[in-house]
């Protein structure tokens, strides 16, 4: 028997369909390509890098995966200026100082330095928590990594490649169980090639109509069947040519769901151009985009949706 046999199975999923099912059980609707990426990331124990527009379900996938796997979710939200000590660990200076004072007061002349750099004075941040999580291990979400700076990306390489980190005072800390690691990027900038090479890559697109409809139905069951279908059609068309070019940022899935909730709150049974224009502030978060959705465009967008239904 090798070490490999005693380790927990890399993936509890025997097939891609099983991934689809498990995610759906956690309220997440994945298409086959995404489920394949997840299946492989688990099987090969590789980090998964998800890129896509805001609101396409990148963050939500990590949450759903943690539910589906019954693994704790650890989340590292990236931002400009994020430092290692917020991602990995920092020393609890106050406690270290107290320890040193106490040692002084008692006149103990031991090797104080080695005493204060013990694991118990370590404040563990998400990366270290993920490495040290007991079985079955954690899901680590490194969210919006494009917001962090390049030195931070470089710092991630050791973790992403080997599931280990080096702490000068303590040495190398290796994962007990490789954490399921999801990185997301809104692609505000290109990520370093070295990061990409260590990850499986998946571009997460807006959902196709059927999947968006399923999400709206699941999250807003009070919406009428007609309304849900109209929302899925309308939003889908808004994001495609020629309409998409009129807007700076198309609505994400979150906006579709919000819109459905708002329309239900307004007792809407069916969409019409007036209600679309009146509620445009839910679909778009920018003033120019709200203004760009005119009555005429709404009329245009609603027409084919109605005719298209067989
Ligand atoms: N595939 C999906 N299945 C179910 N809900 C989804 C899905 N994708 C997105 N959502 C919904 O859309 C919202 C926004 O998704 P989110 O993961 O925050 O987007 P991103 O991280 O890509 O910006 C989520 O809170 C969730 O309610
Ligand atoms: Mg997100």
mmCIF file of C-alpha atoms and ligand atoms in Angstrom:
data_model
loop_
_atom_site.group_PDB
_atom_site.id
_atom_site.type_symbol
_atom_site.label_atom_id
_atom_site.label_comp_id
_atom_site.label_asym_id
_atom_site.label_seq_id
_atom_site.Cartn_x
_atom_site.Cartn_y
_atom_site.Cartn_z
ATOM 1 C CA UNK A 1 0.000 0.000 0.000
ATOM 2 C CA UNK A 2 1.359 3.384 -0.943
ATOM 3 C CA UNK A 3 0.744 6.757 0.669
ATOM 4 C CA UNK A 4 -1.588 7.489 -2.166
ATOM 5 C CA UNK A 5 -4.010 4.796 -1.044
ATOM 6 C CA UNK A 6 -4.392 6.201 2.418
ATOM 7 C CA UNK A 7 -5.155 9.720 1.216
ATOM 8 C CA UNK A 8 -8.790 10.706 0.829
ATOM 9 C CA UNK A 9 -10.049 10.242 -2.724
ATOM 10 C CA UNK A 10 -9.177 13.268 -4.840
ATOM 11 C CA UNK A 11 -12.735 13.603 -6.032
ATOM 12 C CA UNK A 12 -15.999 12.169 -4.730
ATOM 13 C CA UNK A 13 -17.522 12.515 -8.198
ATOM 14 C CA UNK A 14 -17.476 9.541 -10.524
ATOM 15 C CA UNK A 15 -18.715 11.455 -13.557
ATOM 16 C CA UNK A 16 -19.359 14.884 -15.005
ATOM 17 C CA UNK A 17 -23.086 14.310 -14.601
ATOM 18 C CA UNK A 18 -22.525 13.719 -10.912
ATOM 19 C CA UNK A 19 -20.868 17.147 -10.708
ATOM 20 C CA UNK A 20 -23.831 18.762 -12.488
ATOM 21 C CA UNK A 21 -26.233 17.037 -10.081
ATOM 22 C CA UNK A 22 -24.305 17.894 -6.935
ATOM 23 C CA UNK A 23 -23.984 21.548 -7.917
ATOM 24 C CA UNK A 24 -27.652 21.715 -8.750
ATOM 25 C CA UNK A 25 -28.387 20.264 -5.342
ATOM 26 C CA UNK A 26 -26.534 23.282 -3.959
ATOM 27 C CA UNK A 27 -28.667 25.620 -6.108
ATOM 28 C CA UNK A 28 -26.095 26.127 -8.853
ATOM 29 C CA UNK A 29 -26.825 25.457 -12.514
ATOM 30 C CA UNK A 30 -23.679 24.529 -14.405
ATOM 31 C CA UNK A 31 -23.370 23.642 -18.052
ATOM 32 C CA UNK A 32 -21.400 20.620 -19.162
ATOM 33 C CA UNK A 33 -18.230 22.506 -19.998
ATOM 34 C CA UNK A 34 -18.052 24.091 -16.569
ATOM 35 C CA UNK A 35 -18.884 20.782 -14.900
ATOM 36 C CA UNK A 36 -16.078 19.164 -16.902
ATOM 37 C CA UNK A 37 -13.623 21.807 -15.697
ATOM 38 C CA UNK A 38 -14.720 21.232 -12.094
ATOM 39 C CA UNK A 39 -14.535 17.451 -12.513
ATOM 40 C CA UNK A 40 -10.977 17.679 -13.840
ATOM 41 C CA UNK A 41 -9.851 20.217 -11.240
ATOM 42 C CA UNK A 42 -10.970 17.808 -8.505
ATOM 43 C CA UNK A 43 -9.612 14.702 -10.152
ATOM 44 C CA UNK A 44 -6.229 16.210 -11.016
ATOM 45 C CA UNK A 45 -6.111 18.272 -7.823
ATOM 46 C CA UNK A 46 -5.385 21.437 -9.735
ATOM 47 C CA UNK A 47 -6.572 24.954 -8.935
ATOM 48 C CA UNK A 48 -9.340 26.194 -11.219
ATOM 49 C CA UNK A 49 -9.143 29.703 -12.638
ATOM 50 C CA UNK A 50 -12.507 31.125 -13.652
ATOM 51 C CA UNK A 51 -12.566 34.225 -15.796
ATOM 52 C CA UNK A 52 -15.647 36.073 -16.965
ATOM 53 C CA UNK A 53 -17.760 39.200 -16.807
ATOM 54 C CA UNK A 54 -19.086 40.257 -13.407
ATOM 55 C CA UNK A 55 -22.242 38.435 -12.399
ATOM 56 C CA UNK A 56 -21.822 35.228 -14.400
ATOM 57 C CA UNK A 57 -21.533 33.005 -11.325
ATOM 58 C CA UNK A 58 -17.810 32.712 -10.574
ATOM 59 C CA UNK A 59 -17.947 33.400 -6.850
ATOM 60 C CA UNK A 60 -21.165 31.452 -6.521
ATOM 61 C CA UNK A 61 -19.518 28.351 -7.995
ATOM 62 C CA UNK A 62 -17.009 28.208 -5.160
ATOM 63 C CA UNK A 63 -19.798 28.558 -2.613
ATOM 64 C CA UNK A 64 -21.887 25.854 -4.282
ATOM 65 C CA UNK A 65 -18.874 23.578 -4.520
ATOM 66 C CA UNK A 66 -18.159 23.940 -0.834
ATOM 67 C CA UNK A 67 -21.766 22.953 -0.100
ATOM 68 C CA UNK A 68 -21.699 20.072 -2.579
ATOM 69 C CA UNK A 69 -18.447 18.707 -1.138
ATOM 70 C CA UNK A 70 -19.350 19.480 2.505
ATOM 71 C CA UNK A 71 -16.047 21.291 2.782
ATOM 72 C CA UNK A 72 -15.495 24.507 4.662
ATOM 73 C CA UNK A 73 -15.290 27.598 2.405
ATOM 74 C CA UNK A 74 -12.340 29.900 3.042
ATOM 75 C CA UNK A 75 -12.429 33.123 1.135
ATOM 76 C CA UNK A 76 -9.691 35.530 0.251
ATOM 77 C CA UNK A 77 -11.075 38.691 -1.323
ATOM 78 C CA UNK A 78 -8.322 40.353 -3.331
ATOM 79 C CA UNK A 79 -7.844 44.104 -3.692
ATOM 80 C CA UNK A 80 -5.144 46.509 -4.707
ATOM 81 C CA UNK A 81 -2.576 46.543 -1.909
ATOM 82 C CA UNK A 82 -3.457 43.101 -0.511
ATOM 83 C CA UNK A 83 -0.467 41.831 1.414
ATOM 84 C CA UNK A 84 0.852 38.428 2.349
ATOM 85 C CA UNK A 85 0.083 38.945 5.992
ATOM 86 C CA UNK A 86 -3.605 39.273 5.190
ATOM 87 C CA UNK A 87 -3.551 36.263 2.907
ATOM 88 C CA UNK A 88 -1.267 33.860 4.721
ATOM 89 C CA UNK A 89 -0.371 34.663 8.316
ATOM 90 C CA UNK A 90 0.929 37.274 10.664
ATOM 91 C CA UNK A 91 2.519 37.096 14.035
ATOM 92 C CA UNK A 92 0.482 38.140 17.040
ATOM 93 C CA UNK A 93 2.864 40.870 18.186
ATOM 94 C CA UNK A 94 0.870 41.776 21.275
ATOM 95 C CA UNK A 95 0.952 38.213 22.568
ATOM 96 C CA UNK A 96 4.630 37.842 21.651
ATOM 97 C CA UNK A 97 5.432 41.010 23.558
ATOM 98 C CA UNK A 98 3.573 39.819 26.631
ATOM 99 C CA UNK A 99 5.477 36.562 26.484
ATOM 100 C CA UNK A 100 8.791 38.387 26.343
ATOM 101 C CA UNK A 101 7.864 40.737 29.205
ATOM 102 C CA UNK A 102 6.803 37.803 31.336
ATOM 103 C CA UNK A 103 10.055 36.007 30.594
ATOM 104 C CA UNK A 104 12.006 39.152 31.492
ATOM 105 C CA UNK A 105 10.076 39.701 34.708
ATOM 106 C CA UNK A 106 10.844 36.162 35.821
ATOM 107 C CA UNK A 107 14.449 36.647 34.907
ATOM 108 C CA UNK A 108 14.329 33.707 32.558
ATOM 109 C CA UNK A 109 17.122 33.957 30.075
ATOM 110 C CA UNK A 110 16.064 31.366 27.542
ATOM 111 C CA UNK A 111 16.141 31.681 23.799
ATOM 112 C CA UNK A 112 13.217 34.076 23.757
ATOM 113 C CA UNK A 113 13.286 34.466 20.000
ATOM 114 C CA UNK A 114 12.569 30.810 19.326
ATOM 115 C CA UNK A 115 9.855 30.874 21.959
ATOM 116 C CA UNK A 116 7.862 33.692 20.466
ATOM 117 C CA UNK A 117 7.939 32.233 16.977
ATOM 118 C CA UNK A 118 5.763 29.297 17.789
ATOM 119 C CA UNK A 119 2.628 28.257 15.979
ATOM 120 C CA UNK A 120 0.528 29.463 18.883
ATOM 121 C CA UNK A 121 1.525 33.071 18.164
ATOM 122 C CA UNK A 122 0.563 32.692 14.553
ATOM 123 C CA UNK A 123 -2.604 34.367 13.264
ATOM 124 C CA UNK A 124 -3.734 32.177 10.414
ATOM 125 C CA UNK A 125 -5.226 33.817 7.352
ATOM 126 C CA UNK A 126 -7.240 31.996 4.630
ATOM 127 C CA UNK A 127 -4.321 30.455 2.719
ATOM 128 C CA UNK A 128 -2.759 28.945 5.798
ATOM 129 C CA UNK A 129 -6.133 27.908 7.148
ATOM 130 C CA UNK A 130 -6.774 26.105 3.882
ATOM 131 C CA UNK A 131 -3.459 24.264 4.044
ATOM 132 C CA UNK A 132 -4.051 23.182 7.610
ATOM 133 C CA UNK A 133 -7.743 22.344 7.346
ATOM 134 C CA UNK A 134 -8.449 18.841 8.641
ATOM 135 C CA UNK A 135 -10.031 16.191 6.376
ATOM 136 C CA UNK A 136 -11.992 16.423 4.155
ATOM 137 C CA UNK A 137 -10.106 19.699 3.571
ATOM 138 C CA UNK A 138 -11.337 23.113 2.568
ATOM 139 C CA UNK A 139 -12.470 24.957 -0.511
ATOM 140 C CA UNK A 140 -10.291 28.038 -0.918
ATOM 141 C CA UNK A 141 -11.744 30.877 -2.954
ATOM 142 C CA UNK A 142 -9.194 33.433 -4.113
ATOM 143 C CA UNK A 143 -11.713 35.946 -5.370
ATOM 144 C CA UNK A 144 -11.061 38.643 -7.975
ATOM 145 C CA UNK A 145 -7.354 37.969 -8.173
ATOM 146 C CA UNK A 146 -7.067 40.545 -10.970
ATOM 147 C CA UNK A 147 -7.548 43.234 -8.317
ATOM 148 C CA UNK A 148 -4.377 42.269 -6.473
ATOM 149 C CA UNK A 149 -0.993 43.397 -7.759
ATOM 150 C CA UNK A 150 1.665 41.360 -9.531
ATOM 151 C CA UNK A 151 3.902 40.728 -6.514
ATOM 152 C CA UNK A 152 0.912 39.147 -4.865
ATOM 153 C CA UNK A 153 0.376 36.894 -7.867
ATOM 154 C CA UNK A 154 4.012 35.865 -7.667
ATOM 155 C CA UNK A 155 3.545 35.070 -4.012
ATOM 156 C CA UNK A 156 0.690 32.700 -4.894
ATOM 157 C CA UNK A 157 2.826 30.539 -7.175
ATOM 158 C CA UNK A 158 4.206 28.245 -4.493
ATOM 159 C CA UNK A 159 0.753 27.626 -3.116
ATOM 160 C CA UNK A 160 -0.818 27.038 -6.533
ATOM 161 C CA UNK A 161 1.928 24.738 -7.752
ATOM 162 C CA UNK A 162 2.603 22.664 -4.674
ATOM 163 C CA UNK A 163 -0.056 23.454 -2.095
ATOM 164 C CA UNK A 164 2.610 24.618 0.277
ATOM 165 C CA UNK A 165 4.005 27.864 1.644
ATOM 166 C CA UNK A 166 7.256 28.846 3.277
ATOM 167 C CA UNK A 167 7.226 30.715 6.542
ATOM 168 C CA UNK A 168 10.750 31.916 7.374
ATOM 169 C CA UNK A 169 10.501 31.206 11.102
ATOM 170 C CA UNK A 170 8.717 27.869 10.790
ATOM 171 C CA UNK A 171 9.794 26.369 7.495
ATOM 172 C CA UNK A 172 7.634 24.867 4.794
ATOM 173 C CA UNK A 173 4.013 24.147 5.521
ATOM 174 C CA UNK A 174 2.456 21.600 3.241
ATOM 175 C CA UNK A 175 -1.244 20.851 2.813
ATOM 176 C CA UNK A 176 -2.673 18.010 4.876
ATOM 177 C CA UNK A 177 -5.290 17.578 2.160
ATOM 178 C CA UNK A 178 -4.930 19.603 -1.067
ATOM 179 C CA UNK A 179 -7.534 22.358 -0.775
ATOM 180 C CA UNK A 180 -9.997 22.628 -3.635
ATOM 181 C CA UNK A 181 -8.851 25.981 -4.963
ATOM 182 C CA UNK A 182 -10.918 28.346 -7.092
ATOM 183 C CA UNK A 183 -9.479 31.602 -8.424
ATOM 184 C CA UNK A 184 -11.724 34.141 -10.068
ATOM 185 C CA UNK A 185 -10.942 37.105 -12.262
ATOM 186 C CA UNK A 186 -13.158 39.749 -13.823
ATOM 187 C CA UNK A 187 -10.343 40.254 -16.303
ATOM 188 C CA UNK A 188 -9.705 43.904 -15.514
ATOM 189 C CA UNK A 189 -6.143 42.976 -16.410
ATOM 190 C CA UNK A 190 -4.317 39.991 -17.848
ATOM 191 C CA UNK A 191 -3.015 37.579 -15.208
ATOM 192 C CA UNK A 192 0.538 36.414 -15.065
ATOM 193 C CA UNK A 193 1.313 33.407 -17.290
ATOM 194 C CA UNK A 194 2.946 31.615 -14.387
ATOM 195 C CA UNK A 195 -0.315 31.731 -12.447
ATOM 196 C CA UNK A 196 -2.278 30.506 -15.445
ATOM 197 C CA UNK A 197 0.089 27.620 -16.033
ATOM 198 C CA UNK A 198 -0.560 26.283 -12.562
ATOM 199 C CA UNK A 199 -4.320 26.334 -12.971
ATOM 200 C CA UNK A 200 -6.974 24.768 -15.130
ATOM 201 C CA UNK A 201 -8.652 27.574 -16.995
ATOM 202 C CA UNK A 202 -12.309 28.136 -17.719
ATOM 203 C CA UNK A 203 -13.958 31.123 -19.345
ATOM 204 C CA UNK A 204 -17.395 31.463 -17.780
ATOM 205 C CA UNK A 205 -19.833 32.985 -20.210
ATOM 206 C CA UNK A 206 -23.322 34.332 -19.691
ATOM 207 C CA UNK A 207 -25.690 31.379 -19.465
ATOM 208 C CA UNK A 208 -27.691 30.236 -22.449
ATOM 209 C CA UNK A 209 -31.390 30.987 -22.259
ATOM 210 C CA UNK A 210 -32.516 27.662 -20.788
ATOM 211 C CA UNK A 211 -30.068 27.842 -17.936
ATOM 212 C CA UNK A 212 -30.869 31.444 -17.107
ATOM 213 C CA UNK A 213 -34.545 30.522 -17.121
ATOM 214 C CA UNK A 214 -33.874 27.637 -14.739
ATOM 215 C CA UNK A 215 -31.988 29.958 -12.384
ATOM 216 C CA UNK A 216 -34.720 32.598 -12.402
ATOM 217 C CA UNK A 217 -37.377 29.928 -11.853
ATOM 218 C CA UNK A 218 -35.459 28.379 -8.989
ATOM 219 C CA UNK A 219 -34.654 31.654 -7.252
ATOM 220 C CA UNK A 220 -37.931 33.484 -7.916
ATOM 221 C CA UNK A 221 -40.615 30.781 -7.982
ATOM 222 C CA UNK A 222 -43.329 33.423 -7.480
ATOM 223 C CA UNK A 223 -42.723 34.811 -10.985
ATOM 224 C CA UNK A 224 -45.254 33.631 -13.564
ATOM 225 C CA UNK A 225 -44.028 31.214 -16.228
ATOM 226 C CA UNK A 226 -44.572 33.869 -18.881
ATOM 227 C CA UNK A 227 -42.664 36.488 -16.932
ATOM 228 C CA UNK A 228 -39.673 34.206 -16.259
ATOM 229 C CA UNK A 229 -39.460 33.312 -19.935
ATOM 230 C CA UNK A 230 -39.712 36.925 -20.978
ATOM 231 C CA UNK A 231 -36.951 37.893 -18.573
ATOM 232 C CA UNK A 232 -34.634 35.164 -19.851
ATOM 233 C CA UNK A 233 -35.343 36.130 -23.463
ATOM 234 C CA UNK A 234 -35.015 39.836 -22.854
ATOM 235 C CA UNK A 235 -31.773 39.687 -20.931
ATOM 236 C CA UNK A 236 -30.273 37.211 -23.379
ATOM 237 C CA UNK A 237 -31.037 39.493 -26.302
ATOM 238 C CA UNK A 238 -29.776 42.562 -24.441
ATOM 239 C CA UNK A 239 -26.383 40.898 -24.129
ATOM 240 C CA UNK A 240 -26.124 40.010 -27.787
ATOM 241 C CA UNK A 241 -25.614 42.044 -30.938
ATOM 242 C CA UNK A 242 -26.645 44.594 -31.919
ATOM 243 C CA UNK A 243 -28.052 45.641 -28.539
ATOM 244 C CA UNK A 244 -25.031 44.873 -26.359
ATOM 245 C CA UNK A 245 -22.959 47.606 -27.988
ATOM 246 C CA UNK A 246 -25.363 50.253 -26.642
ATOM 247 C CA UNK A 247 -24.299 49.456 -23.084
ATOM 248 C CA UNK A 248 -21.075 49.618 -21.120
ATOM 249 C CA UNK A 249 -21.913 46.617 -19.024
ATOM 250 C CA UNK A 250 -24.624 44.056 -19.688
ATOM 251 C CA UNK A 251 -26.704 42.652 -16.840
ATOM 252 C CA UNK A 252 -25.376 39.562 -15.061
ATOM 253 C CA UNK A 253 -27.382 36.668 -13.662
ATOM 254 C CA UNK A 254 -27.712 38.515 -10.367
ATOM 255 C CA UNK A 255 -29.454 41.343 -12.220
ATOM 256 C CA UNK A 256 -31.873 38.959 -13.948
ATOM 257 C CA UNK A 257 -32.800 37.487 -10.582
ATOM 258 C CA UNK A 258 -33.156 40.922 -8.985
ATOM 259 C CA UNK A 259 -35.275 42.067 -11.886
ATOM 260 C CA UNK A 260 -37.579 39.096 -11.533
ATOM 261 C CA UNK A 261 -37.993 39.831 -7.815
ATOM 262 C CA UNK A 262 -38.720 43.499 -8.493
ATOM 263 C CA UNK A 263 -41.252 42.696 -11.196
ATOM 264 C CA UNK A 264 -43.027 40.262 -8.882
ATOM 265 C CA UNK A 265 -43.076 42.958 -6.192
ATOM 266 C CA UNK A 266 -44.754 45.224 -8.746
ATOM 267 C CA UNK A 267 -47.368 42.535 -9.488
ATOM 268 C CA UNK A 268 -46.138 42.228 -13.072
ATOM 269 C CA UNK A 269 -47.572 39.251 -14.934
ATOM 270 C CA UNK A 270 -46.094 40.119 -18.296
ATOM 271 C CA UNK A 271 -43.437 42.556 -19.523
ATOM 272 C CA UNK A 272 -44.287 45.647 -21.539
ATOM 273 C CA UNK A 273 -42.013 48.499 -22.678
ATOM 274 C CA UNK A 274 -43.198 50.858 -19.916
ATOM 275 C CA UNK A 275 -42.371 48.530 -17.066
ATOM 276 C CA UNK A 276 -39.013 47.709 -18.669
ATOM 277 C CA UNK A 277 -38.030 51.381 -18.842
ATOM 278 C CA UNK A 278 -39.321 52.064 -15.333
ATOM 279 C CA UNK A 279 -37.246 49.232 -13.857
ATOM 280 C CA UNK A 280 -34.098 49.656 -15.984
ATOM 281 C CA UNK A 281 -32.188 50.753 -12.874
ATOM 282 C CA UNK A 282 -32.224 47.146 -11.706
ATOM 283 C CA UNK A 283 -30.706 45.772 -14.893
ATOM 284 C CA UNK A 284 -28.024 48.438 -15.154
ATOM 285 C CA UNK A 285 -25.860 50.119 -12.557
ATOM 286 C CA UNK A 286 -24.655 52.988 -14.681
ATOM 287 C CA UNK A 287 -26.583 56.099 -15.488
ATOM 288 C CA UNK A 288 -25.720 56.067 -19.193
ATOM 289 C CA UNK A 289 -26.752 52.444 -19.523
ATOM 290 C CA UNK A 290 -30.086 53.094 -17.821
ATOM 291 C CA UNK A 291 -30.695 55.986 -20.226
ATOM 292 C CA UNK A 292 -29.696 53.883 -23.235
ATOM 293 C CA UNK A 293 -32.554 51.465 -22.647
ATOM 294 C CA UNK A 294 -35.255 53.485 -24.379
ATOM 295 C CA UNK A 295 -38.924 52.728 -24.879
ATOM 296 C CA UNK A 296 -38.261 52.030 -28.557
ATOM 297 C CA UNK A 297 -35.477 49.590 -27.789
ATOM 298 C CA UNK A 298 -37.575 47.841 -25.154
ATOM 299 C CA UNK A 299 -40.373 47.464 -27.702
ATOM 300 C CA UNK A 300 -37.901 46.019 -30.166
ATOM 301 C CA UNK A 301 -36.438 43.618 -27.636
ATOM 302 C CA UNK A 302 -39.805 42.348 -26.505
ATOM 303 C CA UNK A 303 -41.142 41.665 -29.971
ATOM 304 C CA UNK A 304 -38.988 38.793 -31.176
ATOM 305 C CA UNK A 305 -39.078 37.210 -27.735
ATOM 306 C CA UNK A 306 -42.828 36.843 -28.066
ATOM 307 C CA UNK A 307 -42.673 35.714 -31.680
ATOM 308 C CA UNK A 308 -39.783 33.341 -31.081
ATOM 309 C CA UNK A 309 -41.741 31.163 -28.656
ATOM 310 C CA UNK A 310 -42.888 28.152 -30.717
HETATM 311 N N1 LIG B 1 -25.048 29.043 -12.432
HETATM 312 C C1 LIG B 1 -25.770 29.672 -11.499
HETATM 313 N N2 LIG B 1 -26.738 29.023 -10.837
HETATM 314 C C2 LIG B 1 -27.488 29.665 -9.915
HETATM 315 N N3 LIG B 1 -27.327 30.966 -9.571
HETATM 316 C C3 LIG B 1 -26.367 31.653 -10.192
HETATM 317 C C4 LIG B 1 -25.532 31.044 -11.171
HETATM 318 N N4 LIG B 1 -24.672 31.966 -11.612
HETATM 319 C C5 LIG B 1 -24.935 33.094 -10.953
HETATM 320 N N5 LIG B 1 -25.953 32.920 -10.096
HETATM 321 C C6 LIG B 1 -26.570 33.963 -9.269
HETATM 322 O O1 LIG B 1 -26.003 35.198 -9.662
HETATM 323 C C7 LIG B 1 -25.414 35.874 -8.560
HETATM 324 C C8 LIG B 1 -24.129 36.544 -8.985
HETATM 325 O O2 LIG B 1 -23.150 35.594 -9.233
HETATM 326 P P1 LIG B 1 -21.649 35.778 -8.734
HETATM 327 O O3 LIG B 1 -21.097 34.425 -8.486
HETATM 328 O O4 LIG B 1 -21.593 36.730 -7.589
HETATM 329 O O5 LIG B 1 -20.993 36.439 -10.008
HETATM 330 P P2 LIG B 1 -19.454 36.767 -10.263
HETATM 331 O O6 LIG B 1 -18.664 36.287 -9.100
HETATM 332 O O7 LIG B 1 -19.128 36.077 -11.544
HETATM 333 O O8 LIG B 1 -19.398 38.257 -10.413
HETATM 334 C C9 LIG B 1 -25.229 34.817 -7.490
HETATM 335 O O9 LIG B 1 -25.415 35.337 -6.220
HETATM 336 C C10 LIG B 1 -26.310 33.809 -7.807
HETATM 337 O O10 LIG B 1 -27.509 34.141 -7.138
HETATM 338 MG MG1 LIG B 2 -17.605 37.452 -7.796
#
